Coordinates of C-alpha atoms in Angstrom, one line a residue:
Chain A
X207 CA 273.7 88.7 97.2
X208 CA 272.2 91.6 99.4
X209 CA 273.7 94.3 102.0
X210 CA 272.4 95.9 104.9
X211 CA 271.4 99.1 104.2
X212 CA 274.2 100.7 107.0
X213 CA 277.2 100.5 105.1
X214 CA 275.9 100.6 101.6
X215 CA 276.5 104.1 100.7
X216 CA 273.3 105.7 100.5
X217 CA 274.1 107.6 96.8
X218 CA 274.2 104.1 95.8
X219 CA 271.3 102.8 96.8
X220 CA 268.7 105.6 96.1
X221 CA 270.5 105.1 92.6
X222 CA 269.5 101.1 92.5
X223 CA 266.3 102.4 93.5
X224 CA 265.7 104.9 90.9
X225 CA 266.8 102.9 88.3
X226 CA 264.4 99.6 89.4
X227 CA 261.9 102.7 89.8
X228 CA 262.2 103.3 86.5
X229 CA 261.8 99.8 84.7
X230 CA 258.4 99.6 86.8
X231 CA 257.0 102.1 86.3
X232 CA 256.9 101.1 82.4
X233 CA 256.0 97.8 83.5
X234 CA 253.4 99.4 85.3
X235 CA 252.7 101.2 81.8
X236 CA 252.7 97.7 79.6
X237 CA 250.3 96.2 81.4
X238 CA 248.3 99.2 82.1
X239 CA 247.9 100.0 78.5
X240 CA 246.3 95.8 78.0
X241 CA 244.4 95.8 81.0
X242 CA 246.2 93.1 82.9
X243 CA 246.0 93.3 86.8
X244 CA 249.6 92.7 87.2
X245 CA 250.3 90.8 91.2
X246 CA 252.9 91.3 93.3
X247 CA 252.4 87.7 95.2
X248 CA 254.9 87.3 98.4
X249 CA 255.7 84.8 101.4
X250 CA 258.1 83.0 103.2
X251 CA 259.1 80.3 101.1
X252 CA 256.7 77.6 101.9
X253 CA 254.0 79.0 102.7
X254 CA 251.9 78.1 99.7
X255 CA 252.2 80.7 97.1
X256 CA 252.9 78.5 94.2
X257 CA 249.7 76.2 96.0
X258 CA 248.0 79.8 95.8
X259 CA 248.2 80.2 92.2
X260 CA 248.1 76.4 90.5
X261 CA 244.1 76.8 92.5
X262 CA 243.8 80.7 90.7
X263 CA 244.6 78.8 87.7
X264 CA 241.8 75.7 88.0
X265 CA 239.8 78.0 89.7
X266 CA 240.0 80.0 85.7
X267 CA 239.9 77.1 83.9
X268 CA 243.0 78.5 82.9
X269 CA 241.9 81.5 80.8
X270 CA 242.8 84.8 80.7
X271 CA 245.9 84.4 83.4
X272 CA 249.3 83.9 83.0
X273 CA 252.3 83.5 85.2
X274 CA 256.5 84.1 85.8
X275 CA 257.8 82.6 89.4
X276 CA 260.6 83.2 90.3
X277 CA 263.4 81.9 92.8
X278 CA 266.6 81.6 93.4
X279 CA 267.4 77.7 91.2
X280 CA 265.3 75.8 89.6
X281 CA 262.1 76.6 86.9
X282 CA 260.0 74.0 89.8
X283 CA 257.1 76.3 90.2
X284 CA 256.8 77.6 86.3
X285 CA 256.6 74.2 85.9
X286 CA 253.8 74.0 88.2
X287 CA 251.7 76.2 87.0
X288 CA 252.2 75.0 83.6
X289 CA 250.4 71.5 84.3
X290 CA 247.6 73.4 86.3
X291 CA 247.5 74.7 82.7
X292 CA 248.4 78.2 82.1
X293 CA 251.0 80.6 80.6
X294 CA 254.1 80.2 83.0
X295 CA 257.2 81.1 82.3
X296 CA 260.2 81.2 85.1
X297 CA 263.0 84.1 86.7
X298 CA 266.0 82.5 88.4
X299 CA 268.2 85.4 90.7
X300 CA 271.3 83.3 90.8
X301 CA 272.6 84.8 94.5
X302 CA 269.3 87.5 94.9
X303 CA 267.3 87.3 97.0
X304 CA 263.8 89.4 95.4
X305 CA 262.7 90.4 91.8
X306 CA 263.6 93.5 90.2
X307 CA 261.6 95.4 87.7
X308 CA 264.3 94.4 85.4
X309 CA 263.8 91.2 85.8
X310 CA 260.9 91.2 85.0
X311 CA 261.0 93.3 81.9
X312 CA 263.1 91.3 80.0
X313 CA 260.9 88.1 80.9
X314 CA 258.1 90.0 79.3
X315 CA 259.6 90.1 76.5
X316 CA 259.1 85.8 77.0
X317 CA 255.8 85.8 77.5
X318 CA 252.6 86.4 75.7
X319 CA 249.9 88.8 77.3
X320 CA 247.2 87.7 74.4
X321 CA 244.4 87.6 76.4
X322 CA 245.6 88.0 79.8
X323 CA 243.5 89.2 82.1
X324 CA 246.0 88.5 85.5
X325 CA 249.9 88.3 85.7
X326 CA 250.7 86.7 88.6
X327 CA 254.2 87.4 89.7
X328 CA 255.3 85.4 92.1
X329 CA 258.3 86.7 93.9
X330 CA 261.5 84.4 95.7
X331 CA 260.5 82.8 99.5
X332 CA 261.4 85.7 101.5
X333 CA 259.3 88.4 104.0
X334 CA 261.7 91.0 103.8
X335 CA 263.8 92.8 100.1
X336 CA 261.1 91.8 98.0
X337 CA 258.8 95.1 99.7
X338 CA 261.7 97.1 98.7
X339 CA 261.2 97.0 95.0
X340 CA 258.8 97.7 92.6
X341 CA 258.0 95.3 90.2
X342 CA 254.9 97.4 88.0
X343 CA 252.9 95.7 89.9
X344 CA 248.8 96.7 90.4
X345 CA 248.6 95.0 94.0
X346 CA 250.8 93.7 96.3
X347 CA 249.0 90.3 97.7
X348 CA 251.3 88.4 100.8
X349 CA 250.6 84.8 101.7
X350 CA 251.2 84.3 104.9
X351 CA 251.0 80.1 105.7
X352 CA 249.2 79.2 109.3
X353 CA 252.3 77.5 110.3
X354 CA 254.2 80.5 110.6
X355 CA 252.6 81.2 113.7
X356 CA 250.7 84.2 114.9
X357 CA 253.9 87.3 115.3
X358 CA 255.3 87.4 112.1
X359 CA 253.4 90.8 110.9
X360 CA 254.8 92.1 114.2
X361 CA 258.0 90.6 113.6
X362 CA 258.5 91.4 109.4
X363 CA 256.7 94.5 109.6
X364 CA 257.4 96.6 106.2
X365 CA 255.8 94.0 103.9
X366 CA 253.0 93.7 105.9
X367 CA 252.2 97.3 105.8
X368 CA 252.4 97.3 102.0
X369 CA 250.4 94.7 101.5
X370 CA 246.7 94.9 99.5
X371 CA 245.7 91.7 100.7
X372 CA 246.7 88.9 102.8
X373 CA 246.1 85.1 102.0
X374 CA 246.5 83.3 105.2
X375 CA 246.9 80.1 103.5
X376 CA 246.9 75.8 104.8
X377 CA 243.9 76.3 107.1
X378 CA 243.4 73.8 106.5
X379 CA 246.1 72.2 108.5
X380 CA 244.4 74.1 111.7
X381 CA 243.0 71.5 113.8
X382 CA 247.2 70.2 114.0
X383 CA 248.4 73.5 115.3
X384 CA 248.2 75.7 118.2
X385 CA 248.3 78.7 116.0
X386 CA 245.0 81.3 117.7
X387 CA 243.6 82.4 114.6
X388 CA 242.2 85.5 116.1
X389 CA 246.2 86.9 117.0
X390 CA 247.4 86.6 113.2
X391 CA 244.4 88.6 112.6
X392 CA 244.6 91.5 115.5
X393 CA 249.0 91.1 114.2
X394 CA 247.8 91.8 110.8
X395 CA 245.6 94.8 112.1
X396 CA 248.9 96.0 114.2
X397 CA 250.2 96.3 111.0
X398 CA 248.1 97.2 107.6
X399 CA 246.6 100.8 107.1
X400 CA 243.8 99.3 105.5
X401 CA 243.7 95.3 106.8
X402 CA 242.5 93.0 104.5
X403 CA 242.4 89.1 104.9
X404 CA 241.2 86.2 103.4
X405 CA 241.4 82.9 105.4
X406 CA 242.4 80.4 102.2
X407 CA 242.6 76.2 101.9
X408 CA 244.6 75.7 98.5
X409 CA 244.6 71.8 98.9
X410 CA 240.4 72.0 99.9
X411 CA 239.6 75.0 98.2
X412 CA 238.0 77.1 100.5
X413 CA 238.4 81.3 99.8
X414 CA 239.0 80.8 96.8
X415 CA 235.9 82.6 95.7
X416 CA 236.9 85.3 98.2
X417 CA 239.9 85.7 96.2
X418 CA 238.8 85.7 92.8
X419 CA 235.8 87.8 93.8
X420 CA 238.7 90.1 95.2
X421 CA 240.4 89.8 91.9
X422 CA 237.3 90.9 89.5
X423 CA 236.7 94.0 92.1
X424 CA 240.2 95.2 91.4
X425 CA 240.8 94.8 87.6
X426 CA 237.2 96.4 87.6
X427 CA 238.7 99.1 89.8
X428 CA 241.3 99.2 87.5
X429 CA 239.6 99.6 84.0
X430 CA 237.5 102.4 85.2
X431 CA 240.9 104.8 86.5
X432 CA 242.0 103.5 82.7
Chain B
X1379 CA 267.3 97.0 103.1
X1380 CA 269.2 94.9 100.5
X1381 CA 270.1 95.1 97.2
X1382 CA 271.0 92.6 94.5
X1383 CA 274.6 91.7 92.9
X1384 CA 273.6 92.6 89.8
X1385 CA 273.9 96.7 90.4
X1386 CA 275.8 97.0 94.2
X1387 CA 279.3 97.8 92.9
X1388 CA 281.4 94.7 93.2
X1389 CA 284.7 97.1 95.3
X1390 CA 282.0 98.2 97.8
X1391 CA 281.0 94.4 98.3
X1392 CA 284.3 93.3 98.1
X1393 CA 284.9 96.3 101.3
X1394 CA 281.4 95.5 103.1
X1395 CA 282.2 91.6 103.7
X1396 CA 285.7 92.3 104.1
X1397 CA 285.0 94.1 107.0
X1398 CA 282.2 91.4 108.5
X1399 CA 284.8 88.9 108.5
X1400 CA 287.3 90.8 110.4
X1401 CA 284.9 91.3 112.8
X1402 CA 283.7 87.8 112.5
X1403 CA 287.3 86.3 112.9
X1404 CA 287.1 88.2 116.6
X1405 CA 283.7 87.6 117.6
X1406 CA 285.3 83.6 116.7
X1407 CA 288.4 84.1 119.0
X1408 CA 286.4 85.2 121.5
X1409 CA 284.0 82.3 121.8
X1410 CA 287.1 79.7 121.2
X1411 CA 288.3 81.1 124.0
X1412 CA 286.3 80.6 126.3
X1413 CA 285.3 77.6 125.0
X1414 CA 281.9 78.1 124.0
X1415 CA 280.2 76.4 120.8
X1416 CA 279.0 79.1 118.4
X1417 CA 275.2 78.4 116.4
X1418 CA 273.8 80.3 113.5
X1419 CA 270.4 78.9 113.6
X1420 CA 269.2 79.5 109.8
X1421 CA 265.9 79.1 108.6
X1422 CA 262.2 80.5 106.6
X1423 CA 260.1 83.0 108.9
X1424 CA 258.2 80.7 111.3
X1425 CA 260.8 77.1 110.2
X1426 CA 260.6 76.7 114.2
X1427 CA 264.2 78.2 114.5
X1428 CA 263.3 79.4 118.5
X1429 CA 260.3 76.5 118.9
X1430 CA 263.7 74.2 118.8
X1431 CA 266.1 76.5 120.7
X1432 CA 262.9 77.0 123.7
X1433 CA 263.4 72.6 123.5
X1434 CA 266.6 72.9 123.3
X1435 CA 267.1 75.6 126.6
X1436 CA 264.1 73.1 128.7
X1437 CA 266.6 69.8 127.4
X1438 CA 269.9 71.9 129.4
X1439 CA 267.9 72.2 132.3
X1440 CA 268.9 76.3 131.3
X1441 CA 272.4 75.5 132.6
X1442 CA 275.2 76.2 130.4
X1443 CA 273.3 78.0 127.1
X1444 CA 272.2 81.4 125.7
X1445 CA 271.5 83.1 122.9
X1446 CA 270.9 85.8 120.9
X1447 CA 267.1 86.1 119.2
X1448 CA 267.5 88.3 115.4
X1449 CA 264.5 90.1 114.5
X1450 CA 263.4 92.8 112.1
X1451 CA 261.1 93.7 114.8
X1452 CA 259.8 93.0 118.2
X1453 CA 262.1 91.1 120.6
X1454 CA 259.4 88.4 121.2
X1455 CA 261.8 85.7 120.5
X1456 CA 264.5 86.5 123.4
X1457 CA 261.7 86.7 125.3
X1458 CA 260.5 83.2 124.9
X1459 CA 263.6 82.4 125.6
X1460 CA 263.8 84.2 128.4
X1461 CA 260.3 82.1 129.2
X1462 CA 262.4 78.7 128.3
X1463 CA 264.7 79.6 131.0
X1464 CA 268.0 81.1 129.5
X1465 CA 269.7 83.9 128.8
X1466 CA 268.7 86.1 126.2
X1467 CA 268.8 89.2 124.0
X1468 CA 267.3 90.3 121.0
X1469 CA 268.7 91.7 118.5
X1470 CA 266.4 93.7 115.9
X1471 CA 267.9 94.7 112.2
X1472 CA 265.2 97.3 111.1
X1473 CA 265.5 97.0 107.9
X1474 CA 268.6 94.7 107.1
X1475 CA 267.2 90.5 106.2
X1476 CA 269.8 89.4 108.2
X1477 CA 272.6 89.4 111.2
X1478 CA 276.6 90.7 110.5
X1479 CA 278.9 89.8 113.0
X1480 CA 279.5 93.6 114.3
X1481 CA 275.0 93.1 115.1
X1482 CA 276.5 90.5 116.9
X1483 CA 279.6 91.6 118.2
X1484 CA 277.8 94.7 119.9
X1485 CA 275.2 92.5 120.8
X1486 CA 277.8 90.7 123.2
X1487 CA 279.0 93.7 124.9
X1488 CA 275.8 92.5 126.8
X1489 CA 275.8 88.7 126.8
X1490 CA 277.5 87.4 130.7
X1491 CA 278.5 84.4 128.8
X1492 CA 280.3 83.2 132.2
X1493 CA 279.0 79.2 132.3
X1494 CA 278.2 79.2 128.5
X1495 CA 279.0 76.6 126.5
X1496 CA 276.6 76.6 123.8
X1497 CA 275.7 80.6 122.2
X1498 CA 272.6 80.5 119.5
X1499 CA 272.2 83.1 117.3
X1500 CA 269.2 82.9 116.1
X1501 CA 269.4 84.9 113.1
X1502 CA 266.7 86.7 111.2
X1503 CA 264.8 84.4 109.4
X1504 CA 265.6 84.4 105.8
X1505 CA 266.1 81.0 103.3
X1506 CA 268.8 83.7 100.9
X1507 CA 270.6 86.7 102.4
X1508 CA 272.2 85.5 105.8
X1509 CA 273.9 82.8 103.7
X1510 CA 276.0 85.5 103.0
X1511 CA 277.1 86.6 106.2
X1512 CA 279.6 84.7 108.1
X1513 CA 278.6 85.9 112.1
X1514 CA 282.0 84.2 113.5
X1515 CA 280.0 81.3 114.2
X1516 CA 281.5 77.7 115.0
X1517 CA 278.1 75.7 112.5
X1518 CA 275.5 76.6 110.9
X1519 CA 272.5 75.1 111.3
X1520 CA 269.2 75.0 108.8
X1521 CA 265.8 74.9 110.5
X1522 CA 263.6 73.9 107.6
X1523 CA 259.7 72.7 108.4
X1524 CA 258.1 69.7 106.6
X1525 CA 255.2 71.9 105.8
X1526 CA 257.9 73.9 103.4
X1527 CA 257.4 71.8 101.2
X1528 CA 260.1 69.5 99.2
X1529 CA 262.2 71.3 97.2
X1530 CA 263.7 73.8 99.4
X1531 CA 266.8 72.5 99.1
X1532 CA 267.7 73.1 95.1
X1533 CA 265.8 76.2 95.8
X1534 CA 267.7 77.8 97.9
X1535 CA 271.1 75.7 97.7
X1536 CA 273.6 78.6 99.0
X1537 CA 272.0 78.0 102.7
X1538 CA 271.8 74.1 102.3
X1539 CA 274.5 73.8 100.7
X1540 CA 276.7 75.9 104.0
X1541 CA 275.0 74.3 106.0
X1542 CA 276.6 72.1 108.9
X1543 CA 273.7 70.2 109.6
X1544 CA 270.3 70.2 108.6
X1545 CA 266.9 70.0 112.1
X1546 CA 263.7 68.9 109.6
X1547 CA 261.3 71.0 112.0
X1548 CA 257.3 69.6 113.0
X1549 CA 257.5 66.0 111.6
X1550 CA 254.8 65.3 113.8
X1551 CA 251.9 66.9 111.1
X1552 CA 253.7 65.0 108.6
X1553 CA 250.8 63.2 108.4
X1554 CA 248.7 65.7 107.6
X1555 CA 250.5 66.8 104.6
X1556 CA 250.9 65.7 101.5
X1557 CA 254.7 66.5 102.3
X1558 CA 257.7 62.4 100.4
X1559 CA 260.4 63.6 103.4
X1560 CA 262.3 60.8 101.2
X1561 CA 261.8 63.4 98.8
X1562 CA 263.5 66.9 101.1
X1563 CA 266.5 64.7 102.1
X1564 CA 266.6 63.7 98.7
X1565 CA 266.9 67.4 97.9
X1566 CA 269.0 68.2 101.0
X1567 CA 271.5 65.3 99.2
X1568 CA 272.4 66.7 96.0
X1569 CA 273.1 70.4 97.7
X1570 CA 275.2 69.8 101.2
X1571 CA 278.3 68.4 100.3
X1572 CA 278.7 66.2 103.0
X1573 CA 274.9 65.7 104.3
X1574 CA 274.0 65.6 107.9
X1575 CA 269.7 66.1 108.3
X1576 CA 268.1 65.3 112.5
X1577 CA 264.0 65.2 111.9
X1578 CA 262.7 66.3 114.8
X1579 CA 259.6 67.0 116.4
X1580 CA 259.8 70.0 119.3
X1581 CA 256.3 69.8 120.4
X1582 CA 257.3 66.0 120.8
X1583 CA 260.7 66.2 121.8
X1584 CA 261.3 63.6 118.7
X1585 CA 264.7 64.0 117.9
X1586 CA 266.5 66.4 120.5
X1587 CA 268.5 63.8 122.4
X1588 CA 270.1 63.5 118.4
X1589 CA 269.8 67.6 118.5
X1590 CA 272.1 67.2 121.8
X1591 CA 274.2 64.1 120.6
X1592 CA 275.3 66.3 117.9
X1593 CA 276.0 69.8 119.8
X1594 CA 278.3 67.7 122.6
X1595 CA 280.0 66.0 119.9
X1596 CA 280.5 68.9 117.9
X1597 CA 281.3 71.2 121.2
X1598 CA 284.3 68.0 121.9
X1599 CA 286.0 68.0 118.5
X1600 CA 286.1 71.6 119.7
X1601 CA 287.4 71.4 122.6
X1602 CA 290.2 69.1 120.7
X1603 CA 291.4 72.0 118.2
X1604 CA 291.7 74.6 121.3

């Protein structure tokens, strides 16, 4: 369950986030020591997060990547990713509307990371709450489907302002929608400090090459830093 | 901002919800006294909540209905509804991932309800948090787009368990999607105590008659109770 910013006393919020940040720092160190580029994958319910990860799993031939899949209930997404050929575990949050660093940390004890270069952490489908909780990721990727309309970046600015990359998905549906792709890109440019956008269709494979190139470039940059 | 159930002390949560329930009861009395059927319209970002309300506004010829439109930022939805011919005001929540009874109560002071039979309260796009907060509504309606896939009811069971009606929207897109409508209906039947579902296309007008019939029937039942 979540609460508004207004009625929860500030010191409790601060304490919760400070504890989360400590665990996130621990997770981040764990990933960096192993050369793992960890991605916090966020987006609305049904925006296509799991479909992107299935396409990614196929593109990598299932090698070198693993995933944690967050949802309130069911392990459907983790099972889909296992069927796509990668190691994957579900994190079921019950009532919680987002993952936190402790949930990720706990699940890491059950996930074999040997030989893994990329860990995808698929957050609960939600364009608000997940943006606030650091999980220890190297990058935030927001998945936005063209079926969601043009003004979501303006309506949910915090999520998009924190995105290192936005994947605009389901572009194969554009011929059947009134959606204006330029309007989506314009809205993203207005809220992202450094707009990076890849147009993608997981179903038709469009954009997957650009997405893999982005991942590879980011992981290389991480290794130079380490 | 929202927090997980785990770290927020229980007595604070209870206090927040108790205060919310008091205000919700006040709002509910306000609606009942005026014969207004108030609907809490919930759903994912981009599920088509505003499009359904635009189609509803047109079907009513703009008469007897009004709307409050919640979003973190922008008054885009309220403006769309005003253009569709009805009284509408935006509630911008800032960081909060849902409306609460106090936000609705405050805005009611600025909305002329004379001659209004139906008030639609369009919640923040979110399949988790809005389900927990009573606004004083007469009914919960959840908008679920066929583009979101088949298993959302199973993944977000609290939202759908509390729904009096689910509008399955954007069905004009079905020919272009792998979505199985039977699987959606089956998932809804597994989590809704009393499954009521209307298939709808706001763009093509399909299902609007059934939706208006449901609204009219519910408001009549409310008047009998009063």
